[in-house]
GROMACS .gro file of C-alpha atoms in nm:
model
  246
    1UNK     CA    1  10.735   9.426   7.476
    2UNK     CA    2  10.757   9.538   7.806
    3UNK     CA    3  11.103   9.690   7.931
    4UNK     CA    4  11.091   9.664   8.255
    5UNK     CA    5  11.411   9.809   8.566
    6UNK     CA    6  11.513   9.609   8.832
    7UNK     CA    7  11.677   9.812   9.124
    8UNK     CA    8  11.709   9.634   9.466
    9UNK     CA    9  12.045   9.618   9.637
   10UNK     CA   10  12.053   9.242   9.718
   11UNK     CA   11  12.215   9.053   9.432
   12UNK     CA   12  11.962   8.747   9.501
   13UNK     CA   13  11.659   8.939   9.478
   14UNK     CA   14  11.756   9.082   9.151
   15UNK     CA   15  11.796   8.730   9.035
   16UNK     CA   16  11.482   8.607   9.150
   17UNK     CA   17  11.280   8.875   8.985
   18UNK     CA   18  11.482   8.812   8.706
   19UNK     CA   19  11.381   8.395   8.714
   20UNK     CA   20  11.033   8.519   8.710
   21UNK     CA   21  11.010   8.713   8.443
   22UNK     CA   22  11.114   8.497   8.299
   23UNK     CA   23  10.797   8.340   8.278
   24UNK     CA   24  10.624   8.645   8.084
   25UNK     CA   25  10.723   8.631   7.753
   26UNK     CA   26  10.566   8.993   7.714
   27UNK     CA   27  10.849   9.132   7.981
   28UNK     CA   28  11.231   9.212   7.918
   29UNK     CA   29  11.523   9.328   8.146
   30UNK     CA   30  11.647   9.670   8.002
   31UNK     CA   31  11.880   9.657   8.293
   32UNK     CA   32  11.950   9.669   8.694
   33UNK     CA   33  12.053   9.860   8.974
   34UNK     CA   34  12.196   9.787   9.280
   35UNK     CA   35  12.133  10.158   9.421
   36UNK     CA   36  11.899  10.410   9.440
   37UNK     CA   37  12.187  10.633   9.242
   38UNK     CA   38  12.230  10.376   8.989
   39UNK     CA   39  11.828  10.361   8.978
   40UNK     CA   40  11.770  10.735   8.917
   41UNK     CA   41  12.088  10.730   8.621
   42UNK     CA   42  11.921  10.430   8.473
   43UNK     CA   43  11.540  10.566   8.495
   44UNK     CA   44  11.681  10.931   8.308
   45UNK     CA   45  11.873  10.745   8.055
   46UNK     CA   46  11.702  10.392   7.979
   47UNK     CA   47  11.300  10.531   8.014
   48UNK     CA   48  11.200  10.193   8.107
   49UNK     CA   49  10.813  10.084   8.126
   50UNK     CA   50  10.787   9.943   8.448
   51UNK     CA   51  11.049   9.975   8.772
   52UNK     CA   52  11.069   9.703   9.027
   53UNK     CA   53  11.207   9.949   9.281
   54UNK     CA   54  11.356   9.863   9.595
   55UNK     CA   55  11.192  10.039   9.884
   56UNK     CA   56  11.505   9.981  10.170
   57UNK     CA   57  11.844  10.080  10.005
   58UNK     CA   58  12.137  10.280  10.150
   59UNK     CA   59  12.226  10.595  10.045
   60UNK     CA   60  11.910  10.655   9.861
   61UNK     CA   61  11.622  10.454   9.938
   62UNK     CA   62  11.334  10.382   9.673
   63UNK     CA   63  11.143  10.713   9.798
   64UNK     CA   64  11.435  10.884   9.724
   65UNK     CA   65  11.479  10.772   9.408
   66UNK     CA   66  11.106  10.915   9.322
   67UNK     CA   67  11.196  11.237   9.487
   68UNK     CA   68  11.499  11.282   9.255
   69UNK     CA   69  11.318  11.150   8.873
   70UNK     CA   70  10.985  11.306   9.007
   71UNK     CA   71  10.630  11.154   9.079
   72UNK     CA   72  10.529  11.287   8.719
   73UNK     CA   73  10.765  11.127   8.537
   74UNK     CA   74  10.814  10.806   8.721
   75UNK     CA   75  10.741  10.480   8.497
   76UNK     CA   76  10.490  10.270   8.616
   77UNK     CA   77  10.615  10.113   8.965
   78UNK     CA   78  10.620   9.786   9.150
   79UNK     CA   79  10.744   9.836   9.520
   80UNK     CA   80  10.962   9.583   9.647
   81UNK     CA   81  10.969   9.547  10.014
   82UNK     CA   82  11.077   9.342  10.319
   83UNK     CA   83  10.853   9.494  10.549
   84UNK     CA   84  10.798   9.864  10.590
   85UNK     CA   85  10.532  10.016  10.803
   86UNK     CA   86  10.481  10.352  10.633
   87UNK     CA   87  10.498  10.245  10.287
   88UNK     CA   88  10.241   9.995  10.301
   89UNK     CA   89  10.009  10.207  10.497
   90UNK     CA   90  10.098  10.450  10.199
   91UNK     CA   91  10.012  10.195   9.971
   92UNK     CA   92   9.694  10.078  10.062
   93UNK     CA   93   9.562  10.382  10.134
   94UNK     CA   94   9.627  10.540   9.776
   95UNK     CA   95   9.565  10.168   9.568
   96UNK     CA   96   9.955  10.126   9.473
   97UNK     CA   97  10.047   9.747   9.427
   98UNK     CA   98  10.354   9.619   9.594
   99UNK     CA   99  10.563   9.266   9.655
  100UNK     CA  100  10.578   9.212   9.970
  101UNK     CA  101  10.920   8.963  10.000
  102UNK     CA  102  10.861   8.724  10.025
  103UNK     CA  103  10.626   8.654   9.733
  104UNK     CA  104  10.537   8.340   9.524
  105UNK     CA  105  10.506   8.334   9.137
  106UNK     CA  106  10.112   8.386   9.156
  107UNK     CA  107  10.128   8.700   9.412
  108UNK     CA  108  10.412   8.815   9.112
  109UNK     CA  109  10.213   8.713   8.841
  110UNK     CA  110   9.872   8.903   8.982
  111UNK     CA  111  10.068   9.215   9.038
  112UNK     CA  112  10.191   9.221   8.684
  113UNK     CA  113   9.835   9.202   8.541
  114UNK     CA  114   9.796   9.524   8.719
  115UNK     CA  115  10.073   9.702   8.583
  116UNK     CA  116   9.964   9.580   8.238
  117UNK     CA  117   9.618   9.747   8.308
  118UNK     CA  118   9.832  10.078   8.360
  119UNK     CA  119  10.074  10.043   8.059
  120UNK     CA  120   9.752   9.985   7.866
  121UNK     CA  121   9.598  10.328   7.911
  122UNK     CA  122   9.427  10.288   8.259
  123UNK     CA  123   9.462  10.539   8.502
  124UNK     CA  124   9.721  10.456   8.734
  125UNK     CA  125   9.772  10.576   9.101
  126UNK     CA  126   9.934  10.906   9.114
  127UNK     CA  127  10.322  10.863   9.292
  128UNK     CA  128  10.281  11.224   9.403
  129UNK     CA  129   9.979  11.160   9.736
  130UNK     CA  130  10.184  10.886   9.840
  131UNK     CA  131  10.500  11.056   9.825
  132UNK     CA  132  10.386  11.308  10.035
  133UNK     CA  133  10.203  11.118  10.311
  134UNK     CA  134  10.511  10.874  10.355
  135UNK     CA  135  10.730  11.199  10.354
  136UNK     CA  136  10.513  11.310  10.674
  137UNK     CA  137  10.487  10.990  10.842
  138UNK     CA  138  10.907  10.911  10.804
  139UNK     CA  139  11.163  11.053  10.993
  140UNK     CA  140  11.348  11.302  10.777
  141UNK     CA  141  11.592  11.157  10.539
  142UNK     CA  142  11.975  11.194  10.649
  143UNK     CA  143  12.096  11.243  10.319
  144UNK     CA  144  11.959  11.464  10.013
  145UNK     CA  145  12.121  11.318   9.643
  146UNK     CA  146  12.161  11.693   9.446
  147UNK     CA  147  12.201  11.659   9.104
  148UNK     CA  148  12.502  11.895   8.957
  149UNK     CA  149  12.515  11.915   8.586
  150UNK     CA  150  12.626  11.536   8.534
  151UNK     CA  151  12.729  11.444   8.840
  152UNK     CA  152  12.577  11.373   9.162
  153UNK     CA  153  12.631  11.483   9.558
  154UNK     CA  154  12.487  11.430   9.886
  155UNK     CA  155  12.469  11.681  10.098
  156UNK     CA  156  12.335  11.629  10.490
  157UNK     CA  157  12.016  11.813  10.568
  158UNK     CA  158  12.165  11.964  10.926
  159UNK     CA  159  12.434  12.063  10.691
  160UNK     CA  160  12.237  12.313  10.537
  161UNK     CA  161  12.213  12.645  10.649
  162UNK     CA  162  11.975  12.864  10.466
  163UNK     CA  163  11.816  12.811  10.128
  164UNK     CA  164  11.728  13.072   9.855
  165UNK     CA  165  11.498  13.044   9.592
  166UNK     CA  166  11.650  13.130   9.202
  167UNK     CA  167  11.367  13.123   8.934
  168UNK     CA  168  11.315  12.768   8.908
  169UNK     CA  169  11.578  12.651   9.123
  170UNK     CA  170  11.711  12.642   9.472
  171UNK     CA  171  12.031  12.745   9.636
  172UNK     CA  172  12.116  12.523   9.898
  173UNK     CA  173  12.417  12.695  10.119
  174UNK     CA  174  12.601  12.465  10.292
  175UNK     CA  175  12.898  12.511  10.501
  176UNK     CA  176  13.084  12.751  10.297
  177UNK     CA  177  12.973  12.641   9.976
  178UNK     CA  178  12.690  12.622   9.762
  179UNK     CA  179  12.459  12.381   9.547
  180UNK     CA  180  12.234  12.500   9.297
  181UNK     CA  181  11.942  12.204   9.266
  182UNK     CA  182  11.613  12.174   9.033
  183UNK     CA  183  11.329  12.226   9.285
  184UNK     CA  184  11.087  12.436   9.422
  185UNK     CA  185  11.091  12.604   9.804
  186UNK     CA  186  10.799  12.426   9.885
  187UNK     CA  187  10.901  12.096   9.743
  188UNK     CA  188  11.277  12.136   9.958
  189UNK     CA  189  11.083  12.252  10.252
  190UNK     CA  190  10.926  11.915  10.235
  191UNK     CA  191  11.218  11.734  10.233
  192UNK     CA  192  11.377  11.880  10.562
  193UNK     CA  193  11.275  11.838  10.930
  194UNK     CA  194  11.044  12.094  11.028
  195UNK     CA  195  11.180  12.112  11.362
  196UNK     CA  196  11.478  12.236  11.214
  197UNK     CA  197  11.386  12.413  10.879
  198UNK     CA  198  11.166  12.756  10.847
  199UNK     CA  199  11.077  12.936  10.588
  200UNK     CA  200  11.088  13.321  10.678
  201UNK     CA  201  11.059  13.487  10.352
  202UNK     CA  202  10.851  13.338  10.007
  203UNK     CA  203  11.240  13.270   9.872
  204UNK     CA  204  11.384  13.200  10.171
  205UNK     CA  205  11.423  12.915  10.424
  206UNK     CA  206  11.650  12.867  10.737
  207UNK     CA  207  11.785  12.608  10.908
  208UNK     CA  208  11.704  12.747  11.309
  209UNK     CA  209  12.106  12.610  11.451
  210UNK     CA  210  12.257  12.883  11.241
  211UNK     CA  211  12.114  13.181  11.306
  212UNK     CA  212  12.306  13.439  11.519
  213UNK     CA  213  12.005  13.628  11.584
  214UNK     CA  214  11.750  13.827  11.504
  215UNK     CA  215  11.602  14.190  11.505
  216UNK     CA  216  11.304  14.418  11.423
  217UNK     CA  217  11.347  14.578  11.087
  218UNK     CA  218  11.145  14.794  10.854
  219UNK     CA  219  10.850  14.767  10.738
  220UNK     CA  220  10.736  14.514  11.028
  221UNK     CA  221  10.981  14.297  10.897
  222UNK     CA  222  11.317  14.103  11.085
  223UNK     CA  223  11.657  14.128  10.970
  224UNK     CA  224  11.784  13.765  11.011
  225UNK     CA  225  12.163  13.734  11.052
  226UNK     CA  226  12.339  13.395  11.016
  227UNK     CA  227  12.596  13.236  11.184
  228UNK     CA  228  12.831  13.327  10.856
  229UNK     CA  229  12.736  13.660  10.860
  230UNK     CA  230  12.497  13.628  10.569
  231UNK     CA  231  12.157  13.886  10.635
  232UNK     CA  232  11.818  13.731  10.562
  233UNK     CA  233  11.465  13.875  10.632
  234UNK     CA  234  11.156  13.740  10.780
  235UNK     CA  235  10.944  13.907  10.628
  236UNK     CA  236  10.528  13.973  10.808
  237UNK     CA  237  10.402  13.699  10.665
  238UNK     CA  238  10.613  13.455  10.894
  239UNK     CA  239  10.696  13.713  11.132
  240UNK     CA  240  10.416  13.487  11.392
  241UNK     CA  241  10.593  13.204  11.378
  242UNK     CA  242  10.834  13.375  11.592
  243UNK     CA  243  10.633  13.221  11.903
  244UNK     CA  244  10.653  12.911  11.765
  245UNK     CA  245  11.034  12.901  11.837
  246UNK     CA  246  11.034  12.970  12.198
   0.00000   0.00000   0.00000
């Protein structure tokens, strides 16, 4: 048996996948999700087979959602979308199936063969390619979900004004207070507009609005003070982007 997630935030779309499941005997509902934070919750705790996710949901949208379980450890995925121009150039381009609403029971039934193919032991597109090129062809996201412990917050990217790296983690300072989040610097750096975000230092990133200024320091290197008073350094290795924000 198949145990399958349905997360989509419009009540009658959950009941229509739910109608047509209905019609593979091999397929159960281990639950739904009418948000992207519900989705992520449900994906941790229930490990379901295969996710019917939602691509256009407030809050957290369906990308976000993979962001925050992880490409690696994603189930097997059907998007479900209305219509969005980056993800199904994403798509197509790295062989992921999706429903494009609205769909008929054959279109449904075809891309569940596919899946089956994938629970079965065939290779499967990797989430990871397609997360990144959708990542670089969408406008930054205006909300990040951090996980705390249990709980979860969202924090605005402008909001953030310098990040620090800690062993496997990240330190994300933001307006007097801090978040400590599960991620690398390179994977954060991806998440944040890079017309706002730089990193100056291999555990250190900056958001460009709140620094006071800067000045030459040892070594070749800049001392970086913030708006708050906190002292960074940009170290040579990204001391030439300097130009790059004139």
């Amino acid at each position: 048996m198949i145990r399958s997630l349905i997360v989509d935030d419009e009540v009658l779309a959950r009941q229509r996948l739910r109608r047509l499941l209905g019609d593979h005997p091999d397929l159960e509902v281990a639950g739904e999700c009418s948000n992207g934070l519900e989705a992520v919750r449900d994906i941790e705790a229930l490990r379901p087979d295969l996710v019917f996710l939602d691509i256009q949901m407030p809050e957290l949208d369906g990308f976000g959602v993979i962001e925050e379980v992880g490409p690696d450890r994603m189930p097997p995925t059907l998007f479900v979308t209305a219509y969005d121009q980056f993800a199904l150039k994403a798509f197509e381009v790295h062989a992921l199936d999706y429903l494009l609403k609205p769909f008929d029971p054959e279109r449904f039934a075809a891309a569940l063969a596919r899946v089956r193919t994938w629970i079965q032991g065939s290779p499967r597109p990797s989430l990871e390619p397609m997360l990144k090129q959708v990542q670089a062809d969408r406008p930054p996201p205006e909300r990040l979900l951090i996980k705390e412990g249990t709980r979860y917050a969202f924090v605005r990217p402008a909001a953030i004004q310098w990040v620090e790296a800690e062993d496997n983690y990240v330190r994300l300072h933001v307006e007097g207070t801090s978040h400590l989040v599960r991620q690398t610097m390179s994977g954060m750096l991806d998440k944040l507009s890079p017309s706002r975000f730089r990193r100056i230092h291999r555990s250190a990133i900056v958001n460009l609005d709140f620094i006071r200024h800067l000045e030459p320091w040892t070594g070749g290197d800049y001392l970086v003070t913030m708006k708050d008073g906190s002292q960074l350094t940009m170290s040579r290795t990204y001391r030439n982007q300097l130009g790059e924000w004139l």
